[in-house]
Amino acid sequence: MKKFLIIALALMLALALVACNDENTDTPPSDGTINLNPDGTVGNNPGNTPDGSEEKTTEDINVPSTEEFVECDKTVFITADVANLRNDTYVSESTFVAHAVKDAEFKCIGYNSTWYKVEYVTEVEGESQTLVCYLHKTVAFTKDTTEVTLEEPITLYIIAYALNVRSYYDFEAEGNLMCTLKQGDEVTAVGKGDGWYKIQLSDDAEGNPVFGYISANETYVSTTNPSDTTAEETTAADEETTTEEATTEAAAE
């Protein structure tokens, strides 16, 4: 009996040690930090979190960028629901300056492959002050200065097998896909830019209009109804055939 108790105690001790080891190897509990993708969905996005205390992820975003900036005079707008302005080109609680919300615009004075250098106008002790800050490229995009609002909306016809609608006009970005149109769909364009159309979609739950962007590539979309074109071509072909037949008959006479 004594031997049995010793064995049982030994087993219990072994199980306790295993449990302790498992606890030590677990991932530390979350501190509540949420990383967002450019479309606002949860993900691991180095430039975009709701506060300035991101979890460290990869080395390239947690040390200052050594890549030189190209000077420019552009406008960038925020594509994420929430983005962080920083005072240096790396992700850290110490570099956090302020939040920026979706569609907010900033003057861009430089860029490299990872960051935009922007001017952030704020108030310090009641006086306006311009700070040089940095926006990670995953949360912002260069504004297309060619954008125009169409005086009269136009109807577009999808001629591609399928065409993606984006939340902004970067057709190579990840995370900005809204929906997909199929061949034969008709949409209303209210704006146009360099290689894209701004289209109006259904209203949201609050009744506010929702807009998206599609490519203006002529192999994907047309301003002419394909069915009308087909009918016109058929009519023209019939008329040509009739003319040829009449000419042949006249020559035979």
Short mmCIF file of C-alpha atoms in Angstrom, two decimals:
data_model
loop_
_atom_site.label_atom_id
_atom_site.label_comp_id
_atom_site.label_asym_id
_atom_site.label_seq_id
_atom_site.Cartn_x
_atom_site.Cartn_y
_atom_site.Cartn_z
CA MET A 1 0.00 0.00 0.00
CA LYS A 2 2.83 2.35 0.90
CA LYS A 3 4.54 1.58 -2.39
CA PHE A 4 1.32 2.37 -4.26
CA LEU A 5 1.02 5.76 -2.54
CA ILE A 6 4.62 6.63 -3.43
CA ILE A 7 4.00 5.79 -7.10
CA ALA A 8 0.78 7.85 -7.12
CA LEU A 9 2.55 10.85 -5.59
CA ALA A 10 5.37 10.55 -8.12
CA LEU A 11 2.88 10.55 -10.99
CA MET A 12 1.11 13.61 -9.60
CA LEU A 13 4.42 15.46 -9.27
CA ALA A 14 5.38 14.58 -12.84
CA LEU A 15 2.05 15.85 -14.17
CA ALA A 16 2.46 19.11 -12.25
CA LEU A 17 5.94 19.64 -13.73
CA VAL A 18 4.61 19.06 -17.26
CA ALA A 19 1.82 21.57 -16.66
CA CYS A 20 4.34 24.16 -15.45
CA ASN A 21 6.53 23.61 -18.50
CA ASP A 22 3.52 23.99 -20.79
CA GLU A 23 2.62 27.29 -19.14
CA ASN A 24 6.15 28.57 -19.58
CA THR A 25 6.19 27.76 -23.30
CA ASP A 26 2.80 29.31 -24.07
CA THR A 27 2.60 32.64 -25.92
CA PRO A 28 2.28 35.48 -23.39
CA PRO A 29 -1.29 36.70 -22.99
CA SER A 30 -2.43 39.49 -25.32
CA ASP A 31 -2.13 43.03 -24.02
CA GLY A 32 -5.23 44.03 -25.97
CA THR A 33 -3.33 45.48 -28.93
CA ILE A 34 -5.22 45.08 -32.20
CA ASN A 35 -3.50 45.35 -35.57
CA LEU A 36 -5.65 46.35 -38.53
CA ASN A 37 -5.27 45.75 -42.24
CA PRO A 38 -5.75 48.65 -44.71
CA ASP A 39 -9.41 47.72 -45.07
CA GLY A 40 -9.94 47.82 -41.31
CA THR A 41 -9.96 44.06 -40.76
CA VAL A 42 -7.85 42.52 -38.02
CA GLY A 43 -4.36 41.55 -39.09
CA ASN A 44 -0.66 42.08 -38.46
CA ASN A 45 -0.10 45.51 -39.97
CA PRO A 46 3.01 47.37 -38.75
CA GLY A 47 1.74 50.85 -39.52
CA ASN A 48 -1.78 50.58 -38.25
CA THR A 49 -3.05 49.96 -34.74
CA PRO A 50 -5.57 51.75 -32.53
CA ASP A 51 -2.89 52.85 -30.08
CA GLY A 52 0.83 53.49 -29.98
CA SER A 53 1.86 50.31 -28.19
CA GLU A 54 2.15 47.71 -30.95
CA GLU A 55 3.55 44.31 -30.35
CA LYS A 56 6.97 43.96 -31.98
CA THR A 57 6.81 41.80 -35.08
CA THR A 58 9.66 41.82 -37.60
CA GLU A 59 13.06 43.46 -37.39
CA ASP A 60 12.67 45.60 -40.50
CA ILE A 61 9.83 47.64 -38.97
CA ASN A 62 11.30 47.93 -35.47
CA VAL A 63 14.51 49.68 -36.43
CA PRO A 64 14.83 53.04 -38.20
CA SER A 65 14.79 52.85 -41.99
CA THR A 66 18.18 53.56 -43.57
CA GLU A 67 16.72 53.94 -47.07
CA GLU A 68 16.90 57.45 -48.48
CA PHE A 69 13.71 59.39 -49.17
CA VAL A 70 12.81 60.74 -52.58
CA GLU A 71 11.53 64.30 -52.36
CA CYS A 72 8.06 64.98 -53.73
CA ASP A 73 5.09 67.31 -53.50
CA LYS A 74 2.04 65.06 -53.39
CA THR A 75 -1.01 64.34 -51.30
CA VAL A 76 -1.59 61.04 -49.53
CA PHE A 77 -4.80 59.86 -47.94
CA ILE A 78 -5.42 57.28 -45.24
CA THR A 79 -6.85 54.01 -46.56
CA ALA A 80 -7.15 52.25 -43.19
CA ASP A 81 -9.82 52.82 -40.57
CA VAL A 82 -7.10 53.90 -38.13
CA ALA A 83 -3.48 54.79 -38.85
CA ASN A 84 -0.55 56.00 -36.77
CA LEU A 85 1.58 59.04 -37.46
CA ARG A 86 5.14 58.55 -36.22
CA ASN A 87 8.16 60.75 -35.59
CA ASP A 88 10.58 58.15 -36.93
CA THR A 89 10.61 55.33 -39.47
CA TYR A 90 10.09 52.38 -37.17
CA VAL A 91 7.30 50.89 -35.09
CA SER A 92 7.56 51.59 -31.38
CA GLU A 93 5.49 53.10 -28.63
CA SER A 94 8.08 55.90 -28.45
CA THR A 95 7.57 56.91 -32.12
CA PHE A 96 3.79 57.24 -31.88
CA VAL A 97 2.58 60.82 -32.45
CA ALA A 98 -1.12 60.77 -33.31
CA HIS A 99 -3.94 58.82 -34.89
CA ALA A 100 -5.29 59.51 -38.37
CA VAL A 101 -8.69 58.33 -39.56
CA LYS A 102 -9.74 56.94 -42.92
CA ASP A 103 -9.69 59.41 -45.85
CA ALA A 104 -7.69 62.01 -43.90
CA GLU A 105 -5.25 63.77 -46.24
CA PHE A 106 -1.67 64.92 -45.65
CA LYS A 107 0.90 66.76 -47.72
CA CYS A 108 3.59 64.26 -48.70
CA ILE A 109 7.11 65.68 -48.97
CA GLY A 110 9.01 62.42 -49.46
CA TYR A 111 8.79 58.65 -49.72
CA ASN A 112 10.82 55.46 -49.85
CA SER A 113 9.76 51.87 -50.39
CA THR A 114 8.17 51.58 -46.92
CA TRP A 115 7.22 55.02 -45.61
CA TYR A 116 5.66 58.32 -46.59
CA LYS A 117 7.15 61.48 -45.08
CA VAL A 118 4.27 63.89 -44.44
CA GLU A 119 3.48 67.22 -42.83
CA TYR A 120 1.17 66.96 -39.83
CA VAL A 121 -0.43 70.23 -38.73
CA THR A 122 -1.43 70.32 -35.07
CA GLU A 123 -1.94 72.82 -32.28
CA VAL A 124 0.58 73.21 -29.47
CA GLU A 125 -0.46 75.52 -26.65
CA GLY A 126 -3.00 77.18 -28.91
CA GLU A 127 -0.57 77.78 -31.79
CA SER A 128 -0.52 75.94 -35.10
CA GLN A 129 2.58 73.85 -35.59
CA THR A 130 3.69 71.68 -38.53
CA LEU A 131 5.47 68.45 -37.65
CA VAL A 132 7.29 66.12 -40.01
CA CYS A 133 5.86 62.64 -39.47
CA TYR A 134 5.88 59.26 -41.15
CA LEU A 135 3.07 57.03 -42.39
CA HIS A 136 3.60 53.37 -43.18
CA LYS A 137 2.72 52.64 -46.81
CA THR A 138 0.32 49.87 -45.81
CA VAL A 139 -2.11 52.44 -44.42
CA ALA A 140 -1.92 55.29 -46.94
CA PHE A 141 -1.91 55.86 -50.67
CA THR A 142 -0.91 58.68 -53.03
CA LYS A 143 -3.88 60.77 -54.14
CA ASP A 144 -4.62 60.77 -57.86
CA THR A 145 -4.60 64.45 -58.86
CA THR A 146 -6.26 63.62 -62.20
CA GLU A 147 -9.53 62.72 -60.48
CA VAL A 148 -12.55 64.56 -61.85
CA THR A 149 -16.21 64.42 -60.92
CA LEU A 150 -18.36 63.69 -63.96
CA GLU A 151 -20.92 66.39 -64.70
CA GLU A 152 -23.37 63.68 -65.68
CA PRO A 153 -23.10 60.11 -64.36
CA ILE A 154 -22.49 57.56 -67.09
CA THR A 155 -23.51 53.93 -67.35
CA LEU A 156 -20.70 51.40 -67.68
CA TYR A 157 -21.01 47.83 -68.91
CA ILE A 158 -18.77 45.07 -67.59
CA ILE A 159 -17.35 43.08 -70.51
CA ALA A 160 -14.72 41.14 -68.54
CA TYR A 161 -15.66 37.75 -67.12
CA ALA A 162 -15.24 39.29 -63.65
CA LEU A 163 -14.04 42.67 -62.41
CA ASN A 164 -13.04 43.57 -58.85
CA VAL A 165 -14.36 46.68 -57.12
CA ARG A 166 -11.84 48.30 -54.77
CA SER A 167 -12.23 50.72 -51.88
CA TYR A 168 -9.55 52.93 -53.46
CA TYR A 169 -7.78 52.98 -56.81
CA ASP A 170 -4.80 50.76 -56.06
CA PHE A 171 -5.61 47.62 -58.05
CA GLU A 172 -2.57 45.71 -56.79
CA ALA A 173 -3.12 46.29 -53.08
CA GLU A 174 -4.22 43.59 -50.69
CA GLY A 175 -7.18 44.13 -48.42
CA ASN A 176 -9.09 46.78 -50.39
CA LEU A 177 -11.39 44.43 -52.31
CA MET A 178 -15.07 45.32 -51.84
CA CYS A 179 -16.92 43.03 -54.25
CA THR A 180 -16.71 41.52 -57.73
CA LEU A 181 -18.82 42.43 -60.74
CA LYS A 182 -19.62 39.89 -63.42
CA GLN A 183 -19.90 40.12 -67.19
CA GLY A 184 -23.07 41.90 -68.25
CA ASP A 185 -23.44 43.98 -65.05
CA GLU A 186 -24.23 47.67 -65.41
CA VAL A 187 -22.86 50.27 -62.99
CA THR A 188 -23.01 54.04 -62.66
CA ALA A 189 -19.76 56.02 -62.80
CA VAL A 190 -19.67 59.36 -60.99
CA GLY A 191 -15.96 60.10 -61.28
CA LYS A 192 -12.91 59.28 -63.35
CA GLY A 193 -9.16 59.29 -62.81
CA ASP A 194 -5.98 58.01 -64.39
CA GLY A 195 -6.98 54.49 -65.41
CA TRP A 196 -10.03 54.11 -63.16
CA TYR A 197 -13.69 54.94 -62.67
CA LYS A 198 -15.38 55.83 -59.39
CA ILE A 199 -18.72 54.03 -59.25
CA GLN A 200 -21.69 54.28 -56.93
CA LEU A 201 -22.78 51.12 -55.15
CA SER A 202 -25.77 50.45 -52.91
CA ASP A 203 -26.26 52.68 -49.85
CA ASP A 204 -25.02 51.47 -46.47
CA ALA A 205 -27.21 50.61 -43.49
CA GLU A 206 -27.50 54.31 -42.55
CA GLY A 207 -28.52 55.30 -46.08
CA ASN A 208 -25.17 56.89 -46.96
CA PRO A 209 -23.90 56.34 -50.54
CA VAL A 210 -21.09 53.83 -50.94
CA PHE A 211 -18.50 54.28 -53.68
CA GLY A 212 -15.92 51.94 -55.17
CA TYR A 213 -13.28 51.99 -57.88
CA ILE A 214 -12.88 49.84 -60.99
CA SER A 215 -10.31 49.73 -63.75
CA ALA A 216 -11.03 51.79 -66.87
CA ASN A 217 -9.23 49.27 -69.08
CA GLU A 218 -11.26 48.96 -72.29
CA THR A 219 -10.89 45.19 -72.22
CA TYR A 220 -12.74 45.11 -68.88
CA VAL A 221 -15.36 47.83 -69.12
CA SER A 222 -17.19 49.69 -71.88
CA THR A 223 -19.29 52.84 -72.13
CA THR A 224 -21.27 51.17 -74.92
CA ASN A 225 -23.77 48.41 -74.31
CA PRO A 226 -22.29 45.29 -75.96
CA SER A 227 -25.77 44.05 -76.89
CA ASP A 228 -26.45 47.31 -78.79
CA THR A 229 -23.15 46.97 -80.61
CA THR A 230 -24.00 43.41 -81.60
CA ALA A 231 -27.41 44.51 -82.90
CA GLU A 232 -25.87 47.34 -84.94
CA GLU A 233 -23.24 45.01 -86.40
CA THR A 234 -25.92 42.49 -87.33
CA THR A 235 -28.05 45.17 -89.01
CA ALA A 236 -25.03 46.51 -90.91
CA ALA A 237 -24.11 43.00 -92.06
CA ASP A 238 -27.69 42.37 -93.24
CA GLU A 239 -27.72 45.66 -95.17
CA GLU A 240 -24.38 44.82 -96.79
CA THR A 241 -25.67 41.39 -97.82
CA THR A 242 -28.85 42.91 -99.29
CA THR A 243 -26.79 45.45 -101.28
CA GLU A 244 -24.51 42.72 -102.64
CA GLU A 245 -27.51 40.62 -103.69
CA ALA A 246 -29.15 43.60 -105.45
CA THR A 247 -25.89 44.40 -107.28
CA THR A 248 -25.52 40.78 -108.38
CA GLU A 249 -29.10 40.67 -109.68
CA ALA A 250 -28.65 43.92 -111.60
CA ALA A 251 -25.48 42.62 -113.24
CA ALA A 252 -27.25 39.41 -114.22
CA GLU A 253 -30.01 41.38 -115.98
#
